[in-house]
Structures are given as C-alpha cells and as structure tokens.
XYZ file of C-alpha atoms in Angstrom:
659
model
C 161.125 238.802 118.995
C 162.962 235.839 117.842
C 164.659 233.566 120.501
C 167.766 232.497 118.354
C 170.311 234.287 115.814
C 172.406 232.415 113.429
C 175.471 234.674 112.405
C 177.378 233.424 109.327
C 181.044 235.012 108.337
C 181.968 235.030 104.973
C 184.773 236.833 102.963
C 187.831 236.197 101.003
C 190.793 234.070 101.937
C 193.114 235.095 104.574
C 190.875 238.089 105.911
C 190.539 236.542 109.378
C 187.159 235.002 109.597
C 188.342 231.859 111.815
C 190.758 233.894 113.651
C 187.842 236.348 114.768
C 185.393 233.400 115.786
C 188.282 231.918 117.595
C 189.133 235.127 119.537
C 185.562 235.724 120.772
C 185.459 232.033 122.246
C 188.860 232.153 123.728
C 189.045 235.864 124.468
C 192.757 236.171 123.262
C 194.423 235.343 119.715
C 195.017 232.187 118.712
C 197.809 232.470 115.930
C 197.063 229.053 114.241
C 193.479 228.108 113.572
C 192.054 225.453 111.080
C 190.654 226.573 107.834
C 186.950 226.308 109.101
C 186.037 226.681 112.453
C 183.232 224.227 113.617
C 180.012 225.931 114.193
C 179.691 227.672 117.648
C 176.529 227.700 119.823
C 176.439 230.399 122.426
C 173.761 229.905 125.244
C 171.262 232.706 125.977
C 172.592 233.494 129.610
C 175.819 234.615 128.396
C 174.351 237.119 125.529
C 173.072 240.706 126.295
C 169.895 240.002 124.561
C 169.278 236.622 126.153
C 169.032 234.418 122.919
C 170.938 231.620 121.503
C 173.460 232.440 119.150
C 175.018 230.245 116.409
C 178.301 231.437 114.724
C 179.182 229.997 111.292
C 182.355 230.203 109.888
C 182.886 229.630 106.002
C 185.572 228.948 103.471
C 185.951 231.024 99.997
C 187.561 228.390 98.103
C 185.929 226.387 94.734
C 185.574 223.377 97.276
C 183.553 225.473 99.819
C 181.285 226.689 97.384
C 178.249 224.407 97.965
C 178.514 224.612 101.534
C 178.915 228.619 101.407
C 175.590 228.691 99.607
C 173.704 226.719 101.828
C 174.990 228.405 104.815
C 173.929 231.996 103.279
C 170.561 230.680 102.738
C 170.163 229.509 106.501
C 171.778 232.831 108.091
C 169.750 235.396 109.936
C 172.628 237.934 109.382
C 175.845 237.644 107.351
C 179.118 239.380 108.407
C 181.171 240.050 105.243
C 184.811 240.249 106.754
C 187.592 242.241 104.815
C 191.334 243.070 105.617
C 192.247 246.508 105.888
C 195.666 245.438 104.420
C 194.129 243.783 101.616
C 191.849 246.675 99.569
C 190.930 243.840 97.021
C 189.057 242.426 99.957
C 187.073 245.425 100.432
C 186.526 246.032 96.712
C 184.915 242.593 96.194
C 182.254 243.549 98.764
C 179.980 245.616 96.534
C 181.279 243.882 93.385
C 180.890 239.988 94.362
C 179.530 239.437 97.781
C 176.488 241.670 98.183
C 175.319 240.909 94.533
C 175.935 237.164 95.218
C 173.491 237.497 97.997
C 170.812 238.868 96.172
C 171.515 236.535 93.159
C 170.655 233.601 95.726
C 167.523 235.291 96.754
C 168.562 236.093 100.150
C 167.791 239.209 101.867
C 169.073 239.410 105.344
C 171.046 242.023 107.219
C 174.667 242.416 106.604
C 177.427 243.878 108.984
C 180.756 244.722 107.131
C 183.700 243.775 109.193
C 187.052 245.391 108.752
C 189.978 243.157 110.475
C 193.479 243.598 111.343
C 193.147 247.406 112.437
C 196.232 246.339 114.648
C 198.342 246.846 111.364
C 197.715 250.727 111.609
C 198.078 250.760 115.266
C 194.459 249.720 116.625
C 192.827 252.928 115.584
C 189.434 253.382 114.081
C 189.270 255.953 111.464
C 185.818 257.101 111.594
C 185.954 259.555 108.672
C 187.777 257.421 106.319
C 185.403 254.635 107.236
C 182.319 256.731 106.585
C 183.601 257.958 103.300
C 184.143 254.408 102.015
C 180.941 252.793 103.611
C 178.283 255.167 102.892
C 178.464 254.776 99.188
C 177.894 250.860 99.703
C 175.240 251.337 102.140
C 173.216 253.717 99.750
C 173.482 251.156 97.133
C 172.721 248.104 99.354
C 170.095 248.983 101.609
C 170.452 245.396 103.500
C 173.945 246.676 104.905
C 173.188 247.760 108.419
C 176.698 249.176 109.641
C 180.318 248.764 109.574
C 182.577 247.505 112.667
C 186.331 247.657 112.334
C 188.309 245.069 114.611
C 191.312 243.301 115.356
C 191.271 239.595 116.114
C 195.008 239.781 117.209
C 194.692 242.466 119.926
C 191.782 241.484 120.502
C 189.617 244.606 119.861
C 185.949 245.401 118.971
C 185.475 241.221 118.663
C 182.435 241.149 120.734
C 181.041 244.396 119.298
C 181.021 242.576 115.788
C 178.584 239.957 117.194
C 176.642 242.234 119.242
C 175.696 244.353 116.071
C 175.064 241.170 114.330
C 172.477 240.364 116.839
C 171.093 243.618 116.898
C 170.650 243.616 113.096
C 168.536 240.543 113.466
C 166.369 241.207 116.707
C 166.064 245.112 115.883
C 166.308 245.464 112.152
C 166.550 248.838 110.352
C 164.925 248.060 107.216
C 161.092 247.889 108.308
C 161.468 251.182 110.432
C 164.123 253.507 108.637
C 164.638 254.564 104.997
C 168.524 255.287 104.925
C 168.631 256.572 101.518
C 166.078 259.223 102.480
C 166.922 259.482 106.476
C 163.403 259.383 107.236
C 160.841 256.942 109.094
C 158.900 254.554 106.913
C 155.335 254.939 106.377
C 154.349 251.920 108.406
C 156.427 252.930 111.226
C 155.067 256.350 111.233
C 151.565 255.050 111.261
C 152.609 252.781 114.162
C 154.045 255.277 116.238
C 151.050 257.546 115.742
C 148.844 255.009 116.857
C 150.935 254.566 119.960
C 151.012 258.122 120.628
C 147.311 258.547 120.635
C 146.945 255.571 122.895
C 149.224 257.000 125.342
C 147.418 260.418 125.065
C 144.899 259.300 127.643
C 142.953 262.750 127.813
C 143.009 263.205 124.129
C 144.624 266.795 123.975
C 147.318 266.076 121.435
C 150.169 266.341 124.041
C 151.965 263.822 126.188
C 152.392 265.583 129.599
C 154.705 264.490 132.182
C 152.149 262.021 133.955
C 151.472 260.297 130.158
C 155.137 260.225 129.181
C 156.023 258.620 132.722
C 153.337 256.015 132.000
C 154.538 255.286 128.706
C 157.971 254.797 129.882
C 156.906 252.468 132.733
C 154.684 250.480 130.201
C 157.672 249.981 127.841
C 160.714 250.327 130.153
C 159.439 249.445 133.718
C 160.692 252.426 135.019
C 159.774 256.161 135.285
C 161.447 258.958 133.541
C 163.558 261.050 135.806
C 162.734 264.828 135.881
C 166.334 265.766 134.638
C 165.874 263.264 131.802
C 162.248 264.372 130.750
C 163.678 268.222 130.786
C 166.506 267.014 128.747
C 164.498 265.203 126.271
C 161.973 268.246 125.784
C 164.832 270.578 125.336
C 166.417 268.573 122.694
C 163.104 267.990 120.804
C 162.241 271.923 121.334
C 165.475 272.755 119.693
C 165.502 270.572 116.640
C 161.965 269.651 116.034
C 159.597 272.700 114.901
C 156.359 272.223 116.995
C 157.633 269.166 118.892
C 157.062 270.647 122.311
C 153.726 272.611 123.348
C 152.413 273.645 126.722
C 155.270 271.741 128.185
C 154.452 268.495 126.797
C 155.546 266.388 123.757
C 153.499 266.545 120.651
C 153.151 263.789 117.760
C 155.598 265.510 115.796
C 157.949 265.619 118.761
C 157.292 261.914 119.538
C 158.319 260.975 115.904
C 161.295 263.025 115.901
C 162.280 261.408 118.943
C 162.379 258.083 117.690
C 164.048 259.147 114.256
C 166.967 260.340 116.497
C 167.035 256.859 118.388
C 167.303 255.035 115.133
C 169.738 257.601 113.481
C 172.031 257.197 116.703
C 171.848 253.331 116.316
C 169.422 252.929 119.453
C 166.906 250.715 117.371
C 166.144 248.504 120.176
C 164.364 251.734 121.854
C 161.868 251.872 119.235
C 161.451 248.299 118.868
C 160.935 247.781 122.408
C 157.946 250.576 122.268
C 156.613 248.705 119.151
C 156.598 245.264 120.459
C 154.889 246.380 124.059
C 151.987 247.605 121.749
C 151.867 244.330 119.959
C 153.462 245.021 116.522
C 155.619 242.167 114.923
C 158.604 242.399 112.470
C 156.235 243.353 109.889
C 154.946 246.306 111.688
C 151.390 244.876 112.062
C 149.720 243.847 115.140
C 150.383 240.145 116.107
C 147.573 237.532 115.775
C 148.504 236.420 119.260
C 148.253 239.885 120.492
C 144.756 240.541 119.292
C 143.595 237.158 119.967
C 145.025 235.954 123.249
C 144.309 232.532 124.695
C 140.907 232.404 126.088
C 139.112 229.026 126.344
C 135.298 228.485 126.883
C 134.614 225.374 128.566
C 132.303 223.446 126.888
C 132.120 225.733 123.994
C 129.952 228.834 123.866
C 126.577 226.475 123.559
C 126.992 225.811 127.317
C 128.845 228.734 128.659
C 128.593 232.290 127.409
C 131.164 235.122 127.312
C 129.999 238.653 129.083
C 132.025 241.730 129.898
C 133.365 241.737 133.247
C 133.080 244.720 135.619
C 136.485 245.773 134.398
C 135.364 245.793 130.831
C 132.330 247.816 131.364
C 134.643 250.353 133.370
C 137.085 250.682 130.256
C 134.221 250.986 127.772
C 132.548 253.526 129.886
C 135.969 255.460 130.202
C 136.408 255.438 126.592
C 132.931 256.685 125.998
C 133.426 259.594 128.425
C 136.778 260.607 127.004
C 135.637 261.043 123.304
C 132.205 262.536 124.061
C 133.995 266.002 123.400
C 131.069 268.058 123.618
C 129.804 265.984 126.782
C 126.165 265.638 125.484
C 125.825 262.007 126.454
C 126.360 260.598 123.075
C 128.723 259.611 120.542
C 128.044 261.195 116.916
C 129.410 259.788 113.642
C 132.450 262.068 114.114
C 133.376 261.149 117.541
C 132.719 257.228 116.588
C 135.315 257.854 113.775
C 137.683 259.502 116.325
C 137.064 256.264 118.883
C 138.132 253.727 116.264
C 140.852 255.799 114.779
C 143.344 253.556 116.424
C 141.761 250.361 115.143
C 141.018 248.909 111.581
C 137.406 251.029 111.665
C 134.247 250.685 113.282
C 133.486 246.723 113.755
C 129.806 247.198 113.133
C 130.159 249.104 109.829
C 128.733 246.128 108.041
C 125.832 245.545 110.425
C 122.751 247.444 111.270
C 124.414 249.942 113.711
C 123.536 252.430 115.139
C 120.149 251.205 114.429
C 120.859 247.848 116.478
C 121.130 250.029 119.802
C 119.932 252.906 121.629
C 120.481 256.478 120.094
C 119.508 259.918 120.521
C 117.097 261.643 118.239
C 120.261 262.873 116.251
C 121.144 259.167 115.815
C 124.170 259.528 118.239
C 124.664 256.379 120.405
C 124.052 256.825 123.945
C 126.394 255.416 126.698
C 123.579 252.897 127.437
C 123.504 251.968 123.775
C 127.354 251.760 123.663
C 127.693 249.408 126.405
C 124.664 247.337 125.173
C 126.443 247.168 121.754
C 129.412 245.816 123.275
C 127.457 243.316 125.551
C 126.039 241.894 122.258
C 129.224 242.015 120.440
C 130.959 239.961 123.282
C 128.200 237.569 123.567
C 127.781 236.840 119.850
C 131.652 236.996 118.846
C 133.912 237.538 122.180
C 137.072 237.356 119.935
C 135.923 240.695 118.050
C 135.813 242.419 121.464
C 139.179 241.026 122.541
C 140.863 242.458 119.337
C 139.241 245.849 119.974
C 140.335 245.907 123.368
C 143.826 245.805 122.068
C 142.946 248.536 119.285
C 141.588 250.830 121.802
C 144.295 250.444 124.426
C 142.840 248.388 127.291
C 145.340 249.052 130.149
C 145.462 245.877 131.994
C 147.246 242.757 131.680
C 146.146 240.135 130.932
C 143.678 241.782 128.603
C 141.139 238.902 129.219
C 140.238 240.387 132.575
C 137.965 242.339 130.616
C 135.715 239.245 129.926
C 134.202 236.588 132.026
C 132.794 233.169 131.352
C 129.266 232.205 132.855
C 128.184 229.076 134.296
C 126.904 226.480 132.016
C 123.447 226.759 131.173
C 122.538 223.522 132.106
C 123.880 223.973 135.428
C 122.137 227.059 136.054
C 118.761 225.431 134.488
C 119.255 222.518 136.994
C 119.732 224.761 140.076
C 116.930 227.166 138.890
C 119.146 230.189 139.388
C 120.476 232.236 136.157
C 123.535 234.471 136.996
C 124.358 235.725 133.644
C 123.804 239.017 132.541
C 123.244 238.882 128.595
C 120.680 236.910 126.928
C 120.097 235.687 123.470
C 116.829 235.353 122.120
C 115.704 234.216 118.886
C 112.527 235.844 117.278
C 110.360 233.659 115.135
C 107.286 233.975 113.048
C 105.658 234.340 109.696
C 106.817 237.012 107.413
C 104.862 240.118 107.875
C 103.771 239.326 111.399
C 105.832 242.381 112.931
C 109.145 240.830 114.110
C 111.220 243.550 112.719
C 108.824 246.297 114.382
C 109.236 244.729 117.631
C 112.909 244.732 117.358
C 112.808 248.367 116.512
C 110.813 249.099 119.416
C 113.210 247.421 121.780
C 116.271 249.640 120.276
C 114.126 252.657 120.744
C 113.403 253.313 116.966
C 110.185 254.991 115.506
C 107.567 252.477 113.894
C 107.877 252.021 109.997
C 104.266 251.337 108.587
C 105.862 250.067 105.237
C 106.950 246.258 105.178
C 110.449 245.451 104.267
C 111.262 241.734 104.379
C 114.305 240.688 106.358
C 117.099 239.454 104.097
C 119.714 238.606 106.782
C 120.108 237.999 110.476
C 119.021 241.341 112.094
C 120.221 241.776 115.873
C 119.387 244.439 118.235
C 120.203 244.883 121.856
C 118.905 246.607 124.977
C 118.871 246.876 128.615
C 115.982 245.657 130.877
C 115.790 246.179 134.571
C 114.955 243.156 136.751
C 114.685 243.611 140.346
C 117.130 246.501 140.542
C 119.763 244.682 138.149
C 120.607 245.592 134.485
C 120.298 243.070 132.031
C 121.133 243.181 128.557
C 118.552 241.463 126.053
C 119.825 240.698 122.499
C 116.934 239.852 120.119
C 117.632 238.195 116.700
C 115.371 237.681 113.748
C 116.320 235.809 110.665
C 115.052 236.038 106.936
C 113.418 233.087 105.752
C 116.595 231.676 104.300
C 118.365 231.705 107.758
C 115.346 230.430 109.851
C 115.789 226.874 109.028
C 119.816 227.233 109.449
C 119.495 228.479 113.070
C 116.689 226.190 114.180
C 118.067 222.624 112.512
C 121.634 223.524 113.756
C 121.788 222.180 117.323
C 124.793 224.218 118.239
C 123.268 227.388 117.111
C 120.072 226.363 119.099
C 122.203 225.958 122.065
C 122.954 229.410 122.135
C 119.384 230.538 122.540
C 118.456 231.590 126.292
C 114.823 232.117 124.955
C 112.473 231.571 121.657
C 109.979 234.380 121.204
C 107.191 233.148 119.106
C 105.386 236.122 117.198
C 101.906 235.730 115.339
C 100.104 238.785 113.860
C 96.623 238.515 115.778
C 94.826 240.160 112.977
C 95.849 237.653 110.215
C 94.009 234.127 110.377
C 96.869 232.016 109.155
C 99.806 233.506 111.260
C 99.633 231.255 113.918
C 99.584 227.955 111.975
C 103.307 228.966 110.601
C 104.192 228.874 114.530
C 102.769 225.641 115.084
C 104.291 223.960 111.960
C 107.585 225.588 112.670
C 107.510 223.901 116.175
C 106.193 220.434 115.083
C 109.169 220.369 112.189
C 111.989 221.285 114.931
C 110.417 219.992 118.062
C 113.247 217.347 118.511
C 116.152 218.895 116.892
C 118.142 218.368 113.646
C 118.193 214.839 112.409
C 121.489 213.234 113.591
C 122.139 216.107 115.947
C 122.187 216.443 119.489
C 118.526 216.007 119.793
C 118.272 219.545 121.208
C 114.997 221.116 119.641
C 112.605 223.819 120.184
C 110.563 221.941 122.764
C 113.776 222.114 125.192
C 114.142 225.946 124.974
C 112.360 228.292 127.031
C 109.670 230.146 125.157
C 107.177 233.029 125.213
C 104.497 233.879 122.616
C 103.561 237.372 121.503
C 100.646 238.529 119.645
C 101.223 241.651 117.723
C 99.006 244.308 116.006
C 96.598 243.986 118.972
C 95.283 247.571 117.738
C 93.419 245.670 114.769
C 90.657 243.261 115.038
C 91.257 239.984 116.373
C 91.092 237.412 113.923
C 90.172 233.802 114.531
C 93.286 231.541 113.671
C 92.789 228.849 110.972
C 94.412 226.297 113.738
C 92.722 223.182 115.564
C 93.045 225.285 118.664
C 93.477 229.059 119.418
C 96.786 230.505 120.713
C 95.639 230.615 124.347
C 94.577 227.136 124.702
C 97.623 226.158 122.509
C 99.875 227.916 125.079
C 98.167 226.447 128.276
C 98.461 222.986 126.968
C 102.407 223.474 126.795
C 102.157 224.720 130.407
C 103.126 228.285 129.296
C 101.693 231.704 129.559
C 98.975 232.869 127.012
C 100.498 235.034 124.421
C 101.311 238.565 125.396
C 99.297 241.148 123.327
C 101.136 244.096 121.982
C 100.759 246.911 119.400
C 104.173 248.529 118.242
C 102.194 251.090 116.033
C 100.112 252.635 119.268
C 103.212 252.031 121.633
C 101.232 249.366 123.545
C 103.971 247.009 124.189
C 103.279 246.586 127.899
C 106.177 244.929 129.810
C 106.883 242.405 126.891
C 110.636 242.974 126.925
C 110.602 242.654 130.810
C 108.540 239.511 130.439
C 111.283 238.040 127.975
C 113.761 238.721 130.043
C 112.000 237.182 132.882
C 111.812 233.782 130.956
C 115.451 233.874 130.408
C 115.908 234.478 134.157
C 113.470 231.603 135.128
C 114.045 229.361 132.078
C 112.707 226.027 133.828
C 109.101 227.280 134.334
C 108.826 228.510 130.667
C 110.109 225.154 128.800
C 107.252 223.894 126.554
C 105.369 220.922 128.155
C 107.365 221.503 131.390
C 104.483 221.930 133.701
C 102.964 218.534 132.211
C 106.347 216.876 132.735
C 106.415 218.214 136.234
C 102.909 217.168 137.117
C 103.483 213.822 135.579
C 106.630 213.531 137.711
C 104.860 214.293 140.965
C 102.006 211.841 140.052
C 104.766 209.477 139.501
C 106.248 210.304 142.725
C 102.913 210.218 144.911
C 102.234 206.887 143.280
C 105.731 205.079 144.131
C 105.639 206.629 147.861
C 101.905 205.029 148.011
C 102.878 201.636 146.725
C 106.025 201.500 148.952
C 103.767 202.332 151.797
C 101.316 199.476 150.819
C 104.048 196.917 150.448
C 105.807 197.857 153.220
C 102.640 197.654 155.376
C 101.772 194.235 154.120
C 105.335 193.195 154.605
C 105.160 194.440 158.373
C 101.870 192.556 158.871
C 102.904 189.345 157.534
C 106.111 189.376 159.956
C 104.020 190.087 162.821
C 101.590 187.175 162.023
C 104.614 184.826 161.521
C 106.172 185.707 164.905
C 102.876 184.996 166.555
C 102.282 181.697 164.682
C 105.907 180.662 165.254
C 105.944 181.295 168.857
C 106.024 178.125 170.981
C 102.657 176.838 171.984
C 101.263 179.781 170.045
C 97.670 179.745 169.241
C 97.638 175.828 169.624
C 99.674 175.282 166.626
C 100.532 171.510 165.979
C 104.082 170.496 166.363
C 104.799 170.636 162.421
C 104.017 174.338 162.447
C 107.601 175.580 161.376
C 107.351 173.520 158.287
C 103.707 175.086 157.707
C 105.130 178.394 158.161
C 107.848 177.783 155.492
C 105.167 176.849 153.047
C 103.294 179.790 153.810
C 105.848 182.232 152.985
C 106.593 180.370 149.813
C 109.708 178.473 150.072
C 110.595 176.583 147.081
C 109.399 173.069 146.992
C 111.854 170.213 147.257
C-alpha cells in the first residue's frame, strides 16, 4: 500500500473548491479565501489511514490551464466539485471534465463532490443523487462515488477527503466490475487461492476454527461467536450453496467479499489480499515471493538448507494432500498441491525421475523431502517463493531455511555439520554415470545408452551414523562439463567430485586423468580453485564385465594411491552390486580433508618438515647452551689458568666484529 496520497480539487469557477480546503484546515467556514489555496500537507498521524496527504487546489480560468493540466497528471485522485445551485457545473462533469482527463491520458479514481447543500437545508437527497450519478458512473468507470457536502456549515468535509484517500488506497477498479456488478476474474482467482490456503484440512469448507485463524491473520482479532453466526446466516440467505456443514464454502467466501465491496468496505477485501501478498495489480508482490535473505560470502562458501521448521511444513503439506493415504503423491495429488502456485516448479526438469518414487511413479515422502532439499541447495529462492505459494504459516518465512557454516571453516575444523551435499559426477561418455544416478534415485537399470544432453540431477537420502543426509548427484553433458569445471564459482559449490570410469573399457580412465590434469589448478584468471582442491572419490563401473587393462601410464589403483585416495570403488548397476558406494560418497563429504587429492602426501611432507624443524631447533639450542657453559667456565676469574687478557680472547671467540 502506498504511503502518500495526492488529492486534486477541480471544477468550474465559484463551486467552492478553495472554501472546501479551507474549511477542512480551519474546521470552520471562512467567507473570504484566495483564488487558489496553496498546497496543503497533512501528516500521517492525523489521517485515519496513516499516510501523508497532499491537498491541491486549482483554478478553472484560461490563465490556470497550464498549471491545472500539470496537476491533473500528478494527482493520485481527482475530486470534481460542482455546486448544487449551479446545474451547469454538474452538467459539465460528463461533457468536459471527465473526457478532459481521458484526453490527457490520466486514469485515476474520481470523486464527485456536490457542494453547498446548506442552500437546501443541509439535507443529502440519496434518491435524487443516485438517479443523477449512476448514469455517469456507468459511462465513466473511473468515478468511484459521489459525496455531498457544505463548506459553510461545515458538513461532510472530512468525508470528502476520506473517500478520496480510500479511492487511492483501496481502489475499486481492480476488484469489481461496476457495470455488471460482479467481482473481476483476477480478484476471483486471488480470493479462491486464499480460500484454499485457509482451508487447512482441504475439505472445501472454512469451519469456525479456520475462519478464526483467517480473521486473526488478516485483522489480528478472532471472530466473536455472534459475528460468525451472523455472517453464516446472511450468506446462507443470499448465496446458494454458500454455507455447508456449518461452514463457509468457496461460493460463500466470494459472496461475502462481493457484499463488502458493494457496501463500500473495500478496505476489508484489500486488507485480506495484501496480507496474502497481493499488490495493486492483484499479482503476488516480488518482495513477498523473494524476501530479503542474504547468504554470507555467497553460496560458494555457505549453502542453504531447509530448517527443521521447513521440513515440518513440507511434511505437513505432503500428508494433507495424500488423500488416499498410500504414502505417496500421485500426479493428480501433485497437481492439487501446486494449485495455489504457478505450477510444478520441477515440470521442466527430470522430475519425478530425479527422486524416490514408488512403483507407480508416485513420489514418496522421502522423495518429496529430498526433492525440496535439492531445490533449496541449488536455488533457495525457488523454495522461498513456493513457501509463499503453498501458504507457509510463520513469519518471517525465511525461518524455513538455514545457512550452513562456510566450507573453509568446516574443512579447517575437520567437522562438517551440513545436511545436504552436492556431488559432481564426471567421466567419459558411456562410462555409466547416468546408470549410477538412476540407481541412486531407485530407478530400474536401462541397457540402452542415451547420451546426456543437459545437466541431470538426482537426490536421495543416506544414513550416516543414525543421521539422515541428503546427497545431490549431478552429471553433465559434454557441452556443460567444461563450463562447470572451468568456472571456479560453480566448482566452489561442489562438496565432492565423483570420477567414474568403465572398468571394461581400456580408454575410459585416460579421460579422467586428462580431465584432472586440464582443470587441476582451476580456471585461468580465476580463484585458483581446481579439481585438486575438491574432495574426491573414484568409482569403477561395470564390474560384472571382464576387467580391462587401462591404457594409462599407471593403473587406477596406483593412480589413486599416489593421490593419497582410496582405490576405485567397483560397482555394477546392472547386477545391483553397488555395495555402499553412496554411503562412501557421503562419508567423503563428511570428512573432506582426508579425501582431497594429494592431501596425504601434503600432510606427510608437512609432518617431515615439522620433525626437521624441531630436530634443527634442538641441535642449535643444544650447541648454544654448551657454548654458554664453556664461556662461563672460561670467563670465571682464575678459571682454568687463563691469562689476564682472557675476556678479550673470549670476545674474539664469540665472533665480535673487528675494529
């Protein structure tokens, strides 16, 4: 909602524009006022809506035209004033003023103000007013309402500006079609979404507890029992099917807001819409979908995970929409889950093949939580937006996420506390990377080879010492591999590199060796981070086939030992013999220092250097101590029969500079 309102008063000469402004400020009638009253600023604390209000007067003479048109373009709302004793001033509203605004390209709310009702005794004639105003409102949709007042009495002066404020802060046009007297489609769509979010048990009815929670969220107060019964009685009387099983249906909810708008209580509907994140265009605001959430040092240093509150929320969503209670979400149930959002966030990806599902392809709870864990790790802003779409109930919504400690800090301390790990899977085409990923996601083995044309990701959970960790495995098509390994920022994201080679293909391992050599030191001109700085594990696939001698200067096991790493883990996805390879990958992520290529050699060298340092220090220290003892003995008076010139001789002995 905007924090300022600029109100412009226009109208023919002599209708009382300046007098209306003066009567508002002075709270009494001022008989003689200037031709145009200077602009008035009303501070927010004295207005009902707590907004800064600017009131601008204008003239209607030829000399005022330039100033008038300038102010019309700056106004947020225009009050067109006419005098009830001057029918011509009223007739010019539809024939001159309203067409003039359109001609200038101005489309703002308009309030019609009938002044000088003191001339007919101060009475407001609603029936006559309706007969005259309704045709104008039907032709000009920008006209919000009409207010009759008297600057002389004064009467209804504050109401003029109150309705002008409301027309800006709670506009009718986005919500209601005044010609057909129905809610506009965008308003209906927004209210239907809000109804679904408030219907927590998804039974199609807002019961007493759900209505109370809705009232508390929007208006910070529960509904009184009498108010609740009165609402249901009114809806039941006028809206067919609006009440069912003592609760409010979607039809009843929409009818209720239609009545609010028709009775001029637009602030009620706008308050509801804004509480649920909608802007003036009835779209969810960008700042609502993406609240401020800064990751210190960037996602290369720290990663983002779901917090316990986040996991609890997504678990609750799963259980609510699992209508048949079979422990999995079918395609239809998933469609229902995302009915309050733009759609499935993974529709363009490999979902549901990217996570665990049952035999029918329905996503299990474990797979559902794993998929959100991967989404949060790779793109936490998508998770934040969908927390809003799905109705995360807590504020701030960022409480559903948590930021991990920096990777460098955890590696330095040798203790990793994060729960979700990203692993890049690299290897030559046809070596079995895709089969390995499919096996991790619980998908059946496929014998036919299909080249990877994009970045493929799968996620699953691994139990490490009684704690559930999530592992995200990513493989790249040939066109993407160099992009990821050359880019130090992307390489920063990896917790583990998994090098895969086909143990039955004599040329498979050379690809890995060349890859490591090419990107060992990182990108040229980059941060220097390369493959030799990332914890690694080697995997030999197709162990069910005959072992081939690799065409490489050393065999894979020797290669790994020289790097201080464990020998390749042998697996066969085809026969299901994958041992505990995923557990080992996760263990590498948990203890990264022990699995950095060359780490053992570096540690050994450092140890040798340290031992040498201490040995040399001890030797030097021992020699120095012996020399001091000798000097003390020699310099002792009469010691060892020294001649009288012994101090000078001693000075020469310890290497004093010659003079």
